[in-house]
Tab-separated table of C-alpha atoms (C1' of nucleotides) in Angstrom:
chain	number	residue	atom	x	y	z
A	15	UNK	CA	32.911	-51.152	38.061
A	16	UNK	CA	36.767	-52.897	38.132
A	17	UNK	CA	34.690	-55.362	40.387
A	18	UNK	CA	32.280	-56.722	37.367
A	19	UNK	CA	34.782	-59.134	35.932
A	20	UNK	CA	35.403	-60.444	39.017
A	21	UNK	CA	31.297	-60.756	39.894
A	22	UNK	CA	30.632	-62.230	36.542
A	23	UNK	CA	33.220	-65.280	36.921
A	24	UNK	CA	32.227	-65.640	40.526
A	25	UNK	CA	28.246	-65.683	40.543
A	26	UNK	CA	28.713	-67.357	37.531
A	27	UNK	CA	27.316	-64.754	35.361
A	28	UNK	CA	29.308	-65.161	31.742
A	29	UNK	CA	26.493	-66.262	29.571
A	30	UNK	CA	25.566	-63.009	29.002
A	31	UNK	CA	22.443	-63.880	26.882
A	32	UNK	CA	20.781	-66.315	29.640
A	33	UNK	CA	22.353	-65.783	33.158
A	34	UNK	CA	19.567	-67.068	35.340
A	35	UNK	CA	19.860	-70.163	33.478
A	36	UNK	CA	24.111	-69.729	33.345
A	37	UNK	CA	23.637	-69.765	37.496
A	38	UNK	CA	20.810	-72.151	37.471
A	39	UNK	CA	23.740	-74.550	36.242
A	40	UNK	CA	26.500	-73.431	37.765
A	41	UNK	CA	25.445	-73.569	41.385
A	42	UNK	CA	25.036	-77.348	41.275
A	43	UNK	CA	21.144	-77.376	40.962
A	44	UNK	CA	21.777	-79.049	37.596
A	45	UNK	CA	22.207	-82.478	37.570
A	46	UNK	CA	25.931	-84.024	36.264
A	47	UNK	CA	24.391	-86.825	33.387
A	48	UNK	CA	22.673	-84.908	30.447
A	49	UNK	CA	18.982	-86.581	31.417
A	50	UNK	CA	19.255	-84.874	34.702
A	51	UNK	CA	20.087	-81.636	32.586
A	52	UNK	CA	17.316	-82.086	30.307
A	53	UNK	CA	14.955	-82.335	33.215
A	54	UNK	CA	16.180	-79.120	34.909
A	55	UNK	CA	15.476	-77.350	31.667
A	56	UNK	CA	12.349	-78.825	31.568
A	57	UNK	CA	11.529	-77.570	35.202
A	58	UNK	CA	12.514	-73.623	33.907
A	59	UNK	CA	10.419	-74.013	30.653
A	60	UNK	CA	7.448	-75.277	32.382
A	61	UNK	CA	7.755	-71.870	35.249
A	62	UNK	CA	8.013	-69.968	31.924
A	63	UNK	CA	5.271	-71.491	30.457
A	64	UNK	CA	3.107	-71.135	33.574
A	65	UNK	CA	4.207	-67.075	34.134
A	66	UNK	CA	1.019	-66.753	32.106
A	67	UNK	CA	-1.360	-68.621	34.684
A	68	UNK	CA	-0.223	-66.893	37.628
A	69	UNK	CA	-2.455	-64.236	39.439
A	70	UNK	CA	-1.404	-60.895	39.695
A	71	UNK	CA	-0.876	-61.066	42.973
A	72	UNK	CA	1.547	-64.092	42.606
A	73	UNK	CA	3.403	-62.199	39.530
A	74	UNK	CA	3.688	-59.236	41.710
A	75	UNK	CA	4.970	-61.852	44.667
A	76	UNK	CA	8.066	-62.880	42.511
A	77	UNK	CA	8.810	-59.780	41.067
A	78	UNK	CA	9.220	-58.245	44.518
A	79	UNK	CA	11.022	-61.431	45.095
A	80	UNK	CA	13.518	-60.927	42.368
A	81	UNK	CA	13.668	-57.453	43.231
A	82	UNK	CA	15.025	-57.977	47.231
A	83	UNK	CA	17.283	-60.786	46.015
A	84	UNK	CA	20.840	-60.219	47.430
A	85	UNK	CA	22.290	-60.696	44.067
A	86	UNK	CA	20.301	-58.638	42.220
A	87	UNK	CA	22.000	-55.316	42.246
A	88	UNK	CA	25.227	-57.129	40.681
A	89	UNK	CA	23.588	-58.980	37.979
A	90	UNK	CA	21.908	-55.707	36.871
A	91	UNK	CA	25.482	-54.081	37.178
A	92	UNK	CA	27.030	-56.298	35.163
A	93	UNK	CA	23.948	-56.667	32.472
A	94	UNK	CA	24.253	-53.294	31.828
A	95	UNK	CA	27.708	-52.973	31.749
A	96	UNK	CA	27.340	-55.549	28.640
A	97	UNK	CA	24.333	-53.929	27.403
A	98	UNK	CA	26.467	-51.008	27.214
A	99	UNK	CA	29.436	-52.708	25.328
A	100	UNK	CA	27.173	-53.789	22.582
A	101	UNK	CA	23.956	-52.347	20.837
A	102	UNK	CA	23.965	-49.283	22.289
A	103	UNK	CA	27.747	-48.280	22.130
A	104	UNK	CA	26.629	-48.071	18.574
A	105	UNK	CA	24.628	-45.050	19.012
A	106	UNK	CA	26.219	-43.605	21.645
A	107	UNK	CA	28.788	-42.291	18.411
A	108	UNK	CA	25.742	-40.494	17.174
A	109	UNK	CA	25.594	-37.845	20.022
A	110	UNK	CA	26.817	-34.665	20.620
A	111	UNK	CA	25.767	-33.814	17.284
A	112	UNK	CA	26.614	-30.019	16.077
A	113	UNK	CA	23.527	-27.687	16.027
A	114	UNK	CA	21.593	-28.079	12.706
A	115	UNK	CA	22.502	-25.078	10.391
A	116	UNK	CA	19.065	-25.155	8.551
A	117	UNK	CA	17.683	-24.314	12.842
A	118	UNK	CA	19.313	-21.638	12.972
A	119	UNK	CA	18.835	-20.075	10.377
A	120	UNK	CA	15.009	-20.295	10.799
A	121	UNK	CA	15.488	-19.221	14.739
A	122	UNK	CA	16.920	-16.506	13.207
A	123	UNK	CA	14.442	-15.325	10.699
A	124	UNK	CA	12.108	-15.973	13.654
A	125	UNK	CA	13.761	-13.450	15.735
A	126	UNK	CA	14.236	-10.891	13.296
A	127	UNK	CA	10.843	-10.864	11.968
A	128	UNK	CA	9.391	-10.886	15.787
A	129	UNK	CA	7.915	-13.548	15.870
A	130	UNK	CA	10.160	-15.807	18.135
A	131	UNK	CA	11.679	-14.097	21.012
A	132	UNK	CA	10.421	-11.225	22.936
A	133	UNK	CA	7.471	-9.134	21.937
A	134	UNK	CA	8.758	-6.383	19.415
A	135	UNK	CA	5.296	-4.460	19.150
A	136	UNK	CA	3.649	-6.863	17.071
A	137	UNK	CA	6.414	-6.546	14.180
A	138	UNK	CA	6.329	-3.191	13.528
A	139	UNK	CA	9.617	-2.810	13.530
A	140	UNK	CA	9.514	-5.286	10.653
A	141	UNK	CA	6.678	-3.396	9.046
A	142	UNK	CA	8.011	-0.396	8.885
A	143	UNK	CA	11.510	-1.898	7.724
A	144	UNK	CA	9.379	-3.106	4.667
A	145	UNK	CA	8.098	-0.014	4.427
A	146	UNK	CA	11.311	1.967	4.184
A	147	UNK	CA	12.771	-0.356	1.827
A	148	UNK	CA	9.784	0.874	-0.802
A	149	UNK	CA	10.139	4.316	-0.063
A	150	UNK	CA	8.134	5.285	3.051
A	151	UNK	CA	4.772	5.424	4.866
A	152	UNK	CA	2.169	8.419	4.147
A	153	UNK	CA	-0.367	8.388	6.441
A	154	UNK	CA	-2.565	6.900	4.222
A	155	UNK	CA	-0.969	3.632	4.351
A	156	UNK	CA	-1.434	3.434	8.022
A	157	UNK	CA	-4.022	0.578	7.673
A	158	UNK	CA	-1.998	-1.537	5.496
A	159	UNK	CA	0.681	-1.183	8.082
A	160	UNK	CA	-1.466	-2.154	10.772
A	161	UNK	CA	-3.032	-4.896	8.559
A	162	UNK	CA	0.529	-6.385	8.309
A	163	UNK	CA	1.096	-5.781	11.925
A	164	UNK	CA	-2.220	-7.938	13.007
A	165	UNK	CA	-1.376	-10.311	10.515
A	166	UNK	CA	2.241	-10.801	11.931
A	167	UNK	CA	1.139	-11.041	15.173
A	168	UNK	CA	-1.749	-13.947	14.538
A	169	UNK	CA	1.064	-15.708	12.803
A	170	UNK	CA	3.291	-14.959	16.335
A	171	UNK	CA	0.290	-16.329	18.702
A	172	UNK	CA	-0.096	-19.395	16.668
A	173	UNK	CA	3.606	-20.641	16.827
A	174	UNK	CA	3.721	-19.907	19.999
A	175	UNK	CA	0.497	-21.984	20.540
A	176	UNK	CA	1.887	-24.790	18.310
A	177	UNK	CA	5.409	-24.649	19.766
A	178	UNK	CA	4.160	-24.982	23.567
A	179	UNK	CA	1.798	-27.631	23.020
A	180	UNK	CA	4.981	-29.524	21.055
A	181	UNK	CA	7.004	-28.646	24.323
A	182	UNK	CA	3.720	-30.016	26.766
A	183	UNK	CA	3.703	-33.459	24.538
A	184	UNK	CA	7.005	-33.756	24.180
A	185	UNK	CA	7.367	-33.561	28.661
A	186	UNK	CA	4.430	-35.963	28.871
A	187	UNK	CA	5.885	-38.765	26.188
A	188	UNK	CA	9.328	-38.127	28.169
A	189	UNK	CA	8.049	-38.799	31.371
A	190	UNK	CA	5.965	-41.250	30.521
A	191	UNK	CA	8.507	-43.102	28.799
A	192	UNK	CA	10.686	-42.303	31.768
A	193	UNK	CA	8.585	-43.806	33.982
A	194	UNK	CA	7.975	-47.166	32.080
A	195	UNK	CA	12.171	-47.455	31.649
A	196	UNK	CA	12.431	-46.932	35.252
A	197	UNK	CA	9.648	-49.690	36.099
A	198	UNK	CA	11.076	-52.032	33.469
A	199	UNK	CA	14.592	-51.531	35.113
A	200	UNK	CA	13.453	-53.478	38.069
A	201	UNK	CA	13.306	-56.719	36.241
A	202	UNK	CA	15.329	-55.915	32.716
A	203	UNK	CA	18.994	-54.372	32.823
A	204	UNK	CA	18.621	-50.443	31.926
A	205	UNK	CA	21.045	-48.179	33.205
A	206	UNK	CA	20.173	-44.595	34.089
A	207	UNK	CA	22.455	-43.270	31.461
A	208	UNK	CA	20.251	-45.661	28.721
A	209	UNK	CA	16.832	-43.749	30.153
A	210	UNK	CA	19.108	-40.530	29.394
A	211	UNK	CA	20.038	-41.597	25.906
A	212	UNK	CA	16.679	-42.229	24.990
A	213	UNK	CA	15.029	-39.044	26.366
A	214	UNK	CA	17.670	-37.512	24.256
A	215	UNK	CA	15.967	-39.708	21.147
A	216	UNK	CA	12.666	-38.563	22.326
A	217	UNK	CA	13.827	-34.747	22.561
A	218	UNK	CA	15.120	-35.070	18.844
A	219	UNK	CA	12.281	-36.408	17.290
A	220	UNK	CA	10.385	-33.964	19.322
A	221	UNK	CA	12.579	-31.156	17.684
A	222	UNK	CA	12.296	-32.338	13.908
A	223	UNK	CA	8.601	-31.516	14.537
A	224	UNK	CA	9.366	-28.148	16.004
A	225	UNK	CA	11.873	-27.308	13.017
A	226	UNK	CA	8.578	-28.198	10.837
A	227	UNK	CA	6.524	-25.623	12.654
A	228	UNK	CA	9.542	-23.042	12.543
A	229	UNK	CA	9.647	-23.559	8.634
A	230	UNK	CA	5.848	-23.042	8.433
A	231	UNK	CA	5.942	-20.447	10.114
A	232	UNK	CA	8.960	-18.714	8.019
A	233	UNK	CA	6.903	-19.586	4.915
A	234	UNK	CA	3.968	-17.653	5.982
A	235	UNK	CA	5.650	-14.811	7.226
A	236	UNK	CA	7.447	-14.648	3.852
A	237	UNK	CA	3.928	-14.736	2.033
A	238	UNK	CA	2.533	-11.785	4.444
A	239	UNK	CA	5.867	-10.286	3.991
A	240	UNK	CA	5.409	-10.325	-0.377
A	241	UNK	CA	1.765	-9.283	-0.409
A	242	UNK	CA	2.731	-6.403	2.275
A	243	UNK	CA	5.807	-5.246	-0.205
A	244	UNK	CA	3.277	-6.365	-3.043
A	245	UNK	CA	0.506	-4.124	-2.092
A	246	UNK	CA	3.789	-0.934	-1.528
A	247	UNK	CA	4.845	-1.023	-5.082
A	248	UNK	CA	0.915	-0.582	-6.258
A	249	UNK	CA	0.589	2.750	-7.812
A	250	UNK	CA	-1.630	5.578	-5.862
A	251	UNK	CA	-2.480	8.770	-7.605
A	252	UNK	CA	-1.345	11.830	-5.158
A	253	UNK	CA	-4.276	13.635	-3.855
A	254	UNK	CA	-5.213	16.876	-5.574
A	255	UNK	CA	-3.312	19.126	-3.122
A	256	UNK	CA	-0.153	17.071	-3.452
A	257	UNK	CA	-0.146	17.394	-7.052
A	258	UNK	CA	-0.973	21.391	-6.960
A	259	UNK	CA	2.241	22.052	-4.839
A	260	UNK	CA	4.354	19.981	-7.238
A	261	UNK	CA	2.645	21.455	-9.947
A	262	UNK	CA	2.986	25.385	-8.635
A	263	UNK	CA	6.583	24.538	-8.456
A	264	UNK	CA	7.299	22.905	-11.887
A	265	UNK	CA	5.307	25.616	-13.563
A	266	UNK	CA	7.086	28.515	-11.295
A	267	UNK	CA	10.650	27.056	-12.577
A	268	UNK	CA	9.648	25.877	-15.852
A	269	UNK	CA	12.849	27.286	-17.141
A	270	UNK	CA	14.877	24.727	-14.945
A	271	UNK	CA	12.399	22.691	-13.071
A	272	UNK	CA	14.847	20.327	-11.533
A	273	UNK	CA	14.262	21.099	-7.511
A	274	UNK	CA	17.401	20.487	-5.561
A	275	UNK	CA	17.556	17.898	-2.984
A	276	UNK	CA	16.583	20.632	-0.287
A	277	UNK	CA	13.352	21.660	-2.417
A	278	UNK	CA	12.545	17.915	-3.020
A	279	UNK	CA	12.184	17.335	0.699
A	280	UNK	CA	10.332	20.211	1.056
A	281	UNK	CA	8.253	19.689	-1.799
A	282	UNK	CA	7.771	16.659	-0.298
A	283	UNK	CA	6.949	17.451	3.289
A	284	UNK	CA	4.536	19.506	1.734
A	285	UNK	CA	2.855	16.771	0.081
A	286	UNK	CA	3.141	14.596	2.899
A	287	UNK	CA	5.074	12.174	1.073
A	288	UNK	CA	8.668	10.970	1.932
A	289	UNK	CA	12.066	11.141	0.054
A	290	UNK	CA	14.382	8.197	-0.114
A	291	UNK	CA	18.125	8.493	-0.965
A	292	UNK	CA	17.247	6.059	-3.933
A	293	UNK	CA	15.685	7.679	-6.558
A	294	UNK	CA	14.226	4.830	-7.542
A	295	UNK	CA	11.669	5.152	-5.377
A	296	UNK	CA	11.756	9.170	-4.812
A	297	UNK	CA	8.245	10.019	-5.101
A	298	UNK	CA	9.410	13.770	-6.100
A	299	UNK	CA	11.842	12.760	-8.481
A	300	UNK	CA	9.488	10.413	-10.261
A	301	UNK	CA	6.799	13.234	-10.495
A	302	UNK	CA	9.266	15.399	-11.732
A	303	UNK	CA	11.004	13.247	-14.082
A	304	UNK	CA	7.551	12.122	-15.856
A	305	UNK	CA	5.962	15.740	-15.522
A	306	UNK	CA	9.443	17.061	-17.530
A	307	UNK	CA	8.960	14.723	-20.331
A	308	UNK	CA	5.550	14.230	-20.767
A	309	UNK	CA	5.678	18.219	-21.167
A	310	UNK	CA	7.892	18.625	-23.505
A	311	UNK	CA	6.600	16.026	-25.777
A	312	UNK	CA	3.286	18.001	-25.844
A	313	UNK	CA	3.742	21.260	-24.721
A	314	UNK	CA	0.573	22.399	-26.385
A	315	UNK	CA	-1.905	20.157	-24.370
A	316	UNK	CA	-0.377	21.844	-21.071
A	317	UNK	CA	-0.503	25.145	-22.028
A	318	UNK	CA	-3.793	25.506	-20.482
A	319	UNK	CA	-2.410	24.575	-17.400
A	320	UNK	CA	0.444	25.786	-17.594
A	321	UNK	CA	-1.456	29.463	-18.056
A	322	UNK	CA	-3.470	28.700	-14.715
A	323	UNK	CA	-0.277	28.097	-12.474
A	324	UNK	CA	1.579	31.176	-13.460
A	325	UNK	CA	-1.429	33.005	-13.221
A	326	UNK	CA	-1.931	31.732	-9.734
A	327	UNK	CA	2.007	32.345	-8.667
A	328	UNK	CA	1.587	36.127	-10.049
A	329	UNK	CA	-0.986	36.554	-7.557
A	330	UNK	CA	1.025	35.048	-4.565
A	331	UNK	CA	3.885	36.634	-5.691
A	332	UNK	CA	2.070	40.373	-5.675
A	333	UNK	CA	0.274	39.432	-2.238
A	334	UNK	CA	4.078	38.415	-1.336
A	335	UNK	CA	5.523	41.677	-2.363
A	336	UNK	CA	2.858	43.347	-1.207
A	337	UNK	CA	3.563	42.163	2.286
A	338	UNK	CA	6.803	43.460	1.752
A	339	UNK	CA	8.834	39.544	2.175
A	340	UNK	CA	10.059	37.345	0.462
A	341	UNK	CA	9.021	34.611	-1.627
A	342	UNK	CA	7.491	31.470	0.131
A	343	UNK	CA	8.456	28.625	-2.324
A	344	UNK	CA	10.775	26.040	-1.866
A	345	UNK	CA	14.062	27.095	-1.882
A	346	UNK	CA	15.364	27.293	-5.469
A	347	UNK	CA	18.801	27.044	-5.755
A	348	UNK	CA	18.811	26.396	-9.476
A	349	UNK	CA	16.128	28.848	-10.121
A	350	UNK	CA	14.801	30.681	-13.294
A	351	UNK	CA	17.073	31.434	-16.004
A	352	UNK	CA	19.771	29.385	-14.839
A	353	UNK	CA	20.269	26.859	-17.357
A	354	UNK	CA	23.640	25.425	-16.032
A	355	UNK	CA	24.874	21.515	-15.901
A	356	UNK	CA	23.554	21.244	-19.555
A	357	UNK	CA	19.771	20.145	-18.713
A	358	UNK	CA	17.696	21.678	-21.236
A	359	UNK	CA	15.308	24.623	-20.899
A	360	UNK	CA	11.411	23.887	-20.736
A	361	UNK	CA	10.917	27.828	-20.813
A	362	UNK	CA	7.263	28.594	-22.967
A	363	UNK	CA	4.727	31.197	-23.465
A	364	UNK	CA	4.022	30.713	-19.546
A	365	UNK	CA	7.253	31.769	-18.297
A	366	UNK	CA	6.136	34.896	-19.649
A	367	UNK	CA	3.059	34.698	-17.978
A	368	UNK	CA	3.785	36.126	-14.771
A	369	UNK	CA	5.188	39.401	-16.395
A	370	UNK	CA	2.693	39.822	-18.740
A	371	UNK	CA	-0.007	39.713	-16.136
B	28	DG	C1'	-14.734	-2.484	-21.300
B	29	DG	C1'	-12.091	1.118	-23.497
B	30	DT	C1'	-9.188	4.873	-22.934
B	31	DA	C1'	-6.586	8.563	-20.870
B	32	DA	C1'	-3.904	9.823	-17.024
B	33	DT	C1'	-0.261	8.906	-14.182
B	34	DG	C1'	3.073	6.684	-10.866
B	35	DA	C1'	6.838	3.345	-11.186
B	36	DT	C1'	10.465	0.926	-13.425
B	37	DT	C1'	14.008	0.003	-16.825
B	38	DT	C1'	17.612	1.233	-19.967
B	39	DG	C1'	21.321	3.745	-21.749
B	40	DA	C1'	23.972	8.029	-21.914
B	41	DA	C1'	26.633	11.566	-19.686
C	1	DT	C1'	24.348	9.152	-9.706
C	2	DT	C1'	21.152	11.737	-12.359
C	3	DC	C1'	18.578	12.360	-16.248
C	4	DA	C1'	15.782	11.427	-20.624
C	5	DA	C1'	13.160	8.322	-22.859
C	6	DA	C1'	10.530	4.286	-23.329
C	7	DT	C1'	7.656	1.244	-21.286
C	8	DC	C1'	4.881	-1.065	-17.862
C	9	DA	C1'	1.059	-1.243	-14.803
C	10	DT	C1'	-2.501	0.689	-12.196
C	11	DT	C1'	-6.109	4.036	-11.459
C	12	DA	C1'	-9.782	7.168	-12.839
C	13	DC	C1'	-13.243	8.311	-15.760
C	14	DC	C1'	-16.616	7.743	-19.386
DNA sequence: GGTAATGATTTGAA
DNA sequence: TTCAAATCATTACC
């Protein structure tokens, strides 16, 4: 392009802002006295003027005309090369921009909840993470969890829906703008690199739309994601058989009914709930917990059932002995009698109970 | 709708 | 961290 300079003082060129007319008055067609000027001008203004007359055909006639001159490949250089130098060295500071922090992070929540990247069976994964984090699945939440999972995965097919129409519009406006540039550069200076830039313009635009889809999208997973954890925390009442085998065991070790961690999980395997490390949300250690001190503060209004348990262990404990094993309760490391670590006795009239009957 | 029962959570002590 | 105690919030029953 060392060559431009030279083409621009020699083809007469310089006047960057009207070259045709710069050349028109170079190459002698201009006349020397300013009247003969003033008529040459007149000439061009009156083939401007008359542009809008012509026929198609003609129009089409002189572009190709323009188009095969010998010259025209180095004016377009050189326009360019000034174009370049000017507006749109401006811009060109703007690119190369870093990645946009707020785009990653929602491509990120995207991908961990499932819903952008490969199929991770419909966000269970995620379901069950929110799951664990309120203390487990019994099988009766099983709908919930696949109400969440449908739910997820609607939210999945429409982004993807949204996102690859966004990528179909965004290929048509690019190659139709593409396309125009590249027509228009046959009779206006645009360099290739200029159709680049602005497909680059087009692409970013195209993405600011995206990133509003991929923050929808987050918003409405974090909705499903609250009314899923919403509808976890709601209380539900263990089924009768659940509270019987937690029952049986308080009243069995009413002297010390604090179950170890070993008899908690298989108190709760029994009941077909689950025990988290957190006590917090330790189904077992809640029941237990409320049972102890809603006992003791009225030990009278469970007597009754208190009566009916021990009753009901003597039995299983004679059938048990009867059978000539051992005793088939949870394991009971901390069992009757032993009062140790300070925690106080619940022992009442139905500890007795089994001896007396 | 009122009330009791009950699972869950919070708070403070050990 | 566990527990007791108080409290909240939901469910079950009348």
């Amino acid at each position: 392009m060392d060559e431009q300079p030279r083409l621009m003082h020699s083809h007469g060129v310089g006047m960057a802002g009207h070259p045709g007319l710069a050349q028109h008055m170079q190459d002698g067609t201009a006349g020397s006295d300013g009247e003969g000027r003033k008529q040459d001008i007149g000439d061009i203004l009156q083939q401007i003027m008359t542009i809008t007359d012509q026929s198609l055909d003609e129009a089409q006639a002189r572009k190709h005309a323009l188009n095969c001159h010998r010259m025209k490949p180095a004016l377009f250089n050189v326009l360019c090369e000034i174009k370049e130098k000017t507006v749109l060295s401006i811009r060109g500071a703007q690119e190369e921009e870093p990645p946009d922090p707020q785009l990653m992070r929602l491509d990120n929540m995207l991908l961990a909840e499932g819903v952008a990247g490969p199929e991770k069976g419909g966000g269970s994964a995620a379901a069950a993470a929110a799951a664990a984090a309120t203390g487990g699945i019994g099988a009766d939440n099983s709908a919930e969890h696949s109400d969440y999972r449908a739910k997820l995965s609607q939210i999945r097919q429409i982004y993807h829906t949204e996102l690859e129409k966004y990528e179909q519009a965004c290929n048509e406006f690019t190659t139709h703008v593409m396309n125009l540039l590249r027509e228009q550069s046959r009779t206006r200076p645009i360099s290739p690199k200029e159709i680049e830039r602005m497909v680059s313009i087009i692409h970013r635009k195209f993405s600011s739309i995206q990133m509003q889809l991929k923050q929808s999208t987050c918003e409405a997973v974090m909705i499903l994601r609250s009314r899923f954890l919403d509808a976890r925390r709601k209380r539900r009442n263990f089924n009768k058989q659940a509270t019987e085998i937690l029952n049986e065991y308080f009243y069995s070790h009413l002297s010390n009914p604090y179950p170890s961690e070993e008899a908690k999980e298989e108190l709760a395997k029994k009941c077909g709930i689950t025990v988290s490390q957190v006590r917090k949300s330790n189904k077992v250690s809640n029941w237990f917990g409320n049972k102890r001190i809603r006992y003791k503060k009225n030990i009278g209004k469970f007597q009754e059932e208190a009566n009916m348990y021990a009753a009901r262990t003597a039995v299983n404990a004679t059938s048990v002995s009867a059978h000539g094993s051992q005793a088939n309760s949870p394991s009971t490391p901390n069992s009757a009698g032993d009062c140790s670590e300070g925690k106080r006795s619940l022992l009442s009239y139905s500890d007795f109970a089994t001896v007396l009957d």
